[in-house]
Coordinates of N, CA, C and O in Angstrom, one line a residue:
M24 N 14.0 -9.7 -49.3 CA 13.8 -8.4 -49.8 C 12.9 -8.5 -51.1 O 13.1 -9.4 -51.9
V25 N 11.9 -7.7 -51.2 CA 10.9 -7.7 -52.4 C 11.7 -7.1 -53.6 O 12.3 -6.1 -53.5
S26 N 11.4 -7.8 -54.7 CA 12.1 -7.4 -55.9 C 11.4 -6.2 -56.5 O 10.3 -5.8 -56.2
D27 N 12.2 -5.4 -57.4 CA 11.6 -4.3 -58.1 C 10.4 -4.7 -59.0 O 9.5 -3.9 -59.1
A28 N 10.6 -5.9 -59.5 CA 9.5 -6.4 -60.4 C 8.2 -6.5 -59.6 O 7.1 -6.1 -60.1
V29 N 8.2 -7.1 -58.4 CA 7.0 -7.2 -57.6 C 6.5 -5.8 -57.2 O 5.3 -5.5 -57.2
R30 N 7.4 -5.0 -56.8 CA 7.0 -3.6 -56.4 C 6.3 -2.9 -57.6 O 5.4 -2.2 -57.3
D31 N 6.9 -3.1 -58.7 CA 6.3 -2.4 -59.9 C 4.9 -3.0 -60.2 O 4.0 -2.2 -60.5
L32 N 4.7 -4.3 -60.1 CA 3.4 -4.9 -60.4 C 2.4 -4.5 -59.4 O 1.3 -4.0 -59.8
I33 N 2.7 -4.5 -58.1 CA 1.8 -4.1 -57.1 C 1.5 -2.6 -57.0 O 0.4 -2.1 -56.8
G34 N 2.6 -1.8 -57.3 CA 2.6 -0.4 -57.2 C 1.9 0.4 -58.3 O 1.4 1.4 -58.1
R35 N 1.8 -0.2 -59.4 CA 1.1 0.4 -60.6 C -0.4 0.6 -60.2 O -1.1 -0.3 -59.7
K36 N -1.0 1.7 -60.7 CA -2.3 2.0 -60.3 C -3.4 1.0 -60.9 O -4.3 0.8 -60.1
R37 N -3.3 0.5 -62.1 CA -4.4 -0.3 -62.7 C -3.9 -1.8 -62.8 O -4.8 -2.5 -63.3
T38 N -2.8 -2.2 -62.4 CA -2.4 -3.5 -62.6 C -3.4 -4.6 -62.0 O -3.9 -5.5 -62.6
I39 N -3.6 -4.3 -60.7 CA -4.6 -5.3 -60.0 C -6.0 -5.2 -60.5 O -6.6 -6.3 -60.8
E40 N -6.5 -4.0 -60.9 CA -7.8 -3.9 -61.4 C -8.0 -4.6 -62.8 O -8.9 -5.3 -63.0
I41 N -7.0 -4.5 -63.7 CA -7.1 -5.1 -65.0 C -6.9 -6.7 -64.8 O -7.7 -7.3 -65.5
L42 N -6.0 -7.0 -63.9 CA -5.9 -8.5 -63.8 C -7.2 -9.1 -63.2 O -7.7 -10.2 -63.7
E43 N -7.7 -8.4 -62.2 CA -9.0 -9.0 -61.6 C -10.1 -9.0 -62.7 O -10.9 -9.9 -62.6
L44 N -10.2 -7.9 -63.5 CA -11.2 -7.9 -64.5 C -11.1 -9.0 -65.4 O -12.1 -9.7 -65.9
L45 N -9.9 -9.4 -65.9 CA -9.6 -10.5 -66.8 C -10.0 -11.8 -66.1 O -10.6 -12.7 -66.8
I46 N -9.7 -12.0 -64.8 CA -10.0 -13.2 -64.2 C -11.5 -13.4 -64.1 O -12.0 -14.5 -64.3
S47 N -12.2 -12.3 -63.8 CA -13.6 -12.4 -63.6 C -14.4 -12.7 -65.0 O -15.4 -13.2 -65.0
S48 N -13.7 -12.3 -66.1 CA -14.3 -12.4 -67.4 C -13.8 -13.6 -68.2 O -14.2 -13.9 -69.3
E49 N -12.6 -14.2 -67.7 CA -12.0 -15.3 -68.4 C -11.1 -14.8 -69.5 O -9.9 -15.2 -69.6
S50 N -11.6 -13.9 -70.3 CA -10.8 -13.3 -71.4 C -11.6 -12.2 -72.0 O -12.8 -12.1 -71.9
L51 N -10.8 -11.1 -72.4 CA -11.4 -10.0 -73.0 C -10.6 -9.4 -74.2 O -9.3 -9.5 -74.2
H52 N -11.2 -8.8 -75.1 CA -10.6 -8.1 -76.2 C -10.1 -6.7 -75.6 O -10.7 -6.2 -74.7
Y53 N -9.1 -6.1 -76.2 CA -8.6 -4.9 -75.8 C -9.6 -3.8 -75.6 O -9.7 -3.2 -74.6
S54 N -10.5 -3.8 -76.6 CA -11.6 -2.7 -76.5 C -12.5 -3.0 -75.3 O -13.0 -1.9 -74.8
E55 N -12.8 -4.2 -74.9 CA -13.6 -4.4 -73.8 C -12.9 -4.0 -72.5 O -13.6 -3.4 -71.6
I56 N -11.6 -4.2 -72.5 CA -10.8 -3.7 -71.2 C -10.9 -2.2 -71.2 O -11.2 -1.6 -70.2
E57 N -10.7 -1.5 -72.4 CA -10.6 -0.1 -72.5 C -11.9 0.5 -72.0 O -12.1 1.5 -71.4
N58 N -13.1 -0.2 -72.4 CA -14.4 0.3 -72.0 C -14.7 0.0 -70.6 O -15.6 0.7 -70.0
S59 N -14.0 -0.8 -69.8 CA -14.2 -1.2 -68.5 C -13.4 -0.5 -67.4 O -13.7 -0.3 -66.3
V60 N -12.2 0.0 -67.9 CA -11.3 0.6 -67.0 C -11.2 2.1 -67.3 O -10.9 2.5 -68.5
D61 N -11.3 2.9 -66.3 CA -11.4 4.4 -66.4 C -9.9 4.9 -66.4 O -9.4 5.4 -65.3
T62 N -9.1 4.8 -67.5 CA -7.8 5.3 -67.6 C -7.4 5.5 -69.0 O -8.3 5.2 -69.9
S63 N -6.3 6.0 -69.3 CA -5.9 6.2 -70.7 C -5.6 4.9 -71.4 O -5.2 3.9 -70.8
S64 N -5.6 4.9 -72.7 CA -5.3 3.7 -73.4 C -3.9 3.4 -73.3 O -3.4 2.2 -73.4
D65 N -3.0 4.5 -73.1 CA -1.5 4.2 -72.9 C -1.4 3.4 -71.6 O -0.5 2.5 -71.6
M66 N -2.0 3.8 -70.6 CA -1.9 3.1 -69.3 C -2.4 1.6 -69.5 O -1.7 0.7 -68.9
I67 N -3.4 1.4 -70.2 CA -4.0 0.0 -70.4 C -2.9 -0.8 -71.2 O -2.5 -1.9 -70.8
T68 N -2.4 -0.2 -72.2 CA -1.4 -0.9 -73.0 C -0.1 -1.2 -72.2 O 0.4 -2.3 -72.3
D69 N 0.4 -0.2 -71.5 CA 1.6 -0.4 -70.6 C 1.3 -1.6 -69.5 O 2.1 -2.4 -69.4
T70 N 0.1 -1.5 -69.0 CA -0.2 -2.5 -68.0 C -0.3 -3.9 -68.5 O 0.2 -4.8 -68.0
L71 N -1.0 -4.0 -69.7 CA -1.1 -5.3 -70.3 C 0.2 -5.8 -70.8 O 0.5 -7.0 -70.6
D72 N 1.1 -5.0 -71.3 CA 2.5 -5.4 -71.6 C 3.2 -5.9 -70.4 O 3.9 -6.9 -70.5
L73 N 3.1 -5.2 -69.3 CA 3.8 -5.6 -68.1 C 3.2 -7.0 -67.5 O 4.0 -7.9 -67.3
L74 N 1.9 -7.2 -67.6 CA 1.3 -8.4 -67.1 C 1.7 -9.6 -68.1 O 2.0 -10.6 -67.6
C75 N 1.7 -9.3 -69.4 CA 2.3 -10.3 -70.3 C 3.7 -10.7 -70.1 O 4.2 -11.8 -70.1
K76 N 4.5 -9.7 -69.9 CA 6.0 -9.8 -69.6 C 6.2 -10.8 -68.5 O 7.1 -11.6 -68.5
H77 N 5.4 -10.7 -67.4 CA 5.6 -11.5 -66.3 C 4.7 -12.7 -66.4 O 4.5 -13.5 -65.3
E78 N 4.1 -13.0 -67.5 CA 3.3 -14.2 -67.8 C 2.1 -14.3 -66.8 O 1.7 -15.4 -66.5
L79 N 1.6 -13.2 -66.4 CA 0.4 -13.2 -65.6 C -0.8 -13.2 -66.5 O -2.0 -13.5 -66.1
V80 N -0.7 -12.7 -67.8 CA -1.7 -12.6 -68.7 C -1.1 -13.1 -70.0 O 0.1 -12.9 -70.3
E81 N -2.0 -13.8 -70.8 CA -1.6 -14.3 -72.2 C -2.2 -13.4 -73.2 O -3.4 -13.1 -73.1
R82 N -1.5 -13.0 -74.2 CA -1.9 -12.2 -75.4 C -2.2 -13.1 -76.5 O -1.3 -13.9 -76.9
I83 N -3.4 -13.1 -77.0 CA -3.9 -14.0 -78.1 C -4.3 -13.2 -79.2 O -5.3 -12.4 -79.1
E84 N -3.6 -13.3 -80.2 CA -3.8 -12.5 -81.5 C -4.7 -13.3 -82.4 O -4.2 -14.3 -83.0
E85 N -5.9 -12.9 -82.5 CA -6.9 -13.6 -83.4 C -6.7 -13.2 -84.8 O -6.8 -14.0 -85.7
N86 N -6.3 -12.0 -85.0 CA -5.9 -11.5 -86.3 C -5.1 -10.1 -86.0 O -5.2 -9.7 -84.9
P87 N -4.4 -9.6 -87.0 CA -3.6 -8.4 -86.7 C -4.4 -7.2 -86.0 O -3.7 -6.5 -85.3
R88 N -5.6 -7.2 -86.2 CA -6.4 -6.0 -85.6 C -7.2 -6.4 -84.4 O -8.0 -5.6 -83.8
R89 N -7.2 -7.7 -84.0 CA -8.1 -8.2 -82.9 C -7.3 -9.0 -82.0 O -6.8 -10.1 -82.4
V90 N -7.1 -8.5 -80.8 CA -6.3 -9.1 -79.8 C -7.2 -9.4 -78.5 O -8.0 -8.6 -78.1
K91 N -7.0 -10.5 -78.0 CA -7.7 -11.0 -76.7 C -6.6 -11.2 -75.6 O -5.5 -11.6 -75.9
Y92 N -7.0 -10.9 -74.5 CA -6.2 -11.2 -73.2 C -6.8 -12.1 -72.3 O -8.0 -12.0 -72.1
K93 N -6.0 -13.0 -71.8 CA -6.6 -14.1 -70.9 C -5.6 -14.3 -69.8 O -4.4 -14.3 -69.9
P94 N -6.1 -14.3 -68.5 CA -5.3 -14.5 -67.4 C -4.6 -16.0 -67.3 O -5.2 -16.9 -67.9
T95 N -3.4 -16.0 -66.9 CA -2.8 -17.4 -66.8 C -3.0 -17.8 -65.4 O -3.5 -17.2 -64.5
E96 N -2.6 -19.1 -65.2 CA -2.7 -19.7 -63.9 C -1.8 -19.0 -62.9 O -2.2 -18.7 -61.8
T97 N -0.6 -18.5 -63.4 CA 0.3 -17.7 -62.5 C -0.4 -16.3 -62.2 O -0.3 -15.9 -61.1
G98 N -1.2 -15.7 -63.1 CA -2.0 -14.5 -62.8 C -3.0 -14.8 -61.7 O -3.2 -13.9 -60.9
R99 N -3.7 -15.9 -61.8 CA -4.6 -16.2 -60.8 C -3.9 -16.4 -59.4 O -4.4 -15.9 -58.4
D100 N -2.8 -17.1 -59.4 CA -2.0 -17.3 -58.1 C -1.6 -16.0 -57.5 O -1.6 -15.7 -56.4
F101 N -1.1 -15.0 -58.5 CA -0.7 -13.8 -58.1 C -1.8 -13.0 -57.3 O -1.6 -12.4 -56.3
I102 N -3.0 -13.0 -57.9 CA -4.2 -12.3 -57.3 C -4.5 -12.9 -55.9 O -4.8 -12.2 -55.0
Q103 N -4.4 -14.3 -55.9 CA -4.7 -14.9 -54.6 C -3.7 -14.5 -53.5 O -4.0 -14.3 -52.3
A104 N -2.4 -14.3 -53.9 CA -1.3 -13.8 -53.0 C -1.7 -12.4 -52.6 O -1.5 -12.0 -51.4
V105 N -2.1 -11.5 -53.5 CA -2.4 -10.2 -53.2 C -3.6 -10.2 -52.2 O -3.6 -9.4 -51.2
E106 N -4.6 -11.0 -52.4 CA -5.7 -11.1 -51.5 C -5.3 -11.6 -50.1 O -5.9 -11.1 -49.1
K107 N -4.4 -12.4 -50.0 CA -3.8 -12.9 -48.8 C -3.2 -11.8 -48.0 O -3.3 -11.6 -46.9
I108 N -2.3 -10.9 -48.7 CA -1.7 -9.7 -48.1 C -2.9 -8.8 -47.6 O -2.8 -8.2 -46.5
E109 N -3.9 -8.7 -48.3 CA -5.0 -7.8 -48.0 C -5.7 -8.4 -46.6 O -6.0 -7.6 -45.7
E110 N -5.8 -9.7 -46.5 CA -6.4 -10.3 -45.3 C -5.5 -10.0 -44.1 O -5.9 -9.7 -43.1
I111 N -4.2 -10.1 -44.3 CA -3.2 -9.9 -43.3 C -3.4 -8.4 -42.8 O -3.4 -8.1 -41.6
L112 N -3.5 -7.5 -43.7 CA -3.6 -6.0 -43.4 C -4.9 -5.8 -42.7 O -4.9 -4.9 -41.7
E113 N -6.0 -6.4 -43.0 CA -7.3 -6.2 -42.4 C -7.2 -6.8 -41.0 O -7.8 -6.2 -40.0
V114 N -6.5 -7.9 -40.7 CA -6.5 -8.4 -39.3 C -5.7 -7.4 -38.5 O -6.0 -7.1 -37.4
Q115 N -4.6 -6.8 -39.0 CA -3.8 -5.9 -38.3 C -4.6 -4.6 -38.0 O -4.5 -4.0 -36.9
I116 N -5.4 -4.2 -38.9 CA -6.2 -3.0 -38.7 C -7.3 -3.2 -37.6 O -7.6 -2.4 -36.8
D117 N -7.9 -4.4 -37.6 CA -9.0 -4.8 -36.6 C -8.4 -5.0 -35.3 O -9.1 -4.9 -34.3
S118 N -7.1 -5.3 -35.1 CA -6.5 -5.6 -33.8 C -6.4 -4.3 -33.0 O -6.3 -3.2 -33.4

């Protein structure tokens, strides 16, 4: 059975989008994420907190007012697993 944590990560609207953005950029400051994702700052903050909680993203505090986010190896593995699920679904749709 799939855990609530996995359901929460996959089910949230911007989780995959933000994690993919960080992976494609290697690391970004909060303001760069905010400028790239069309959603509220509260949603971005909540999503980043969730990704950090599950160690999919690392929060790097350069100074108290400047924070950078960087995907972890686990975050990269997570996205690969989601992409695999997507492949499975595409095969089923094509059949």
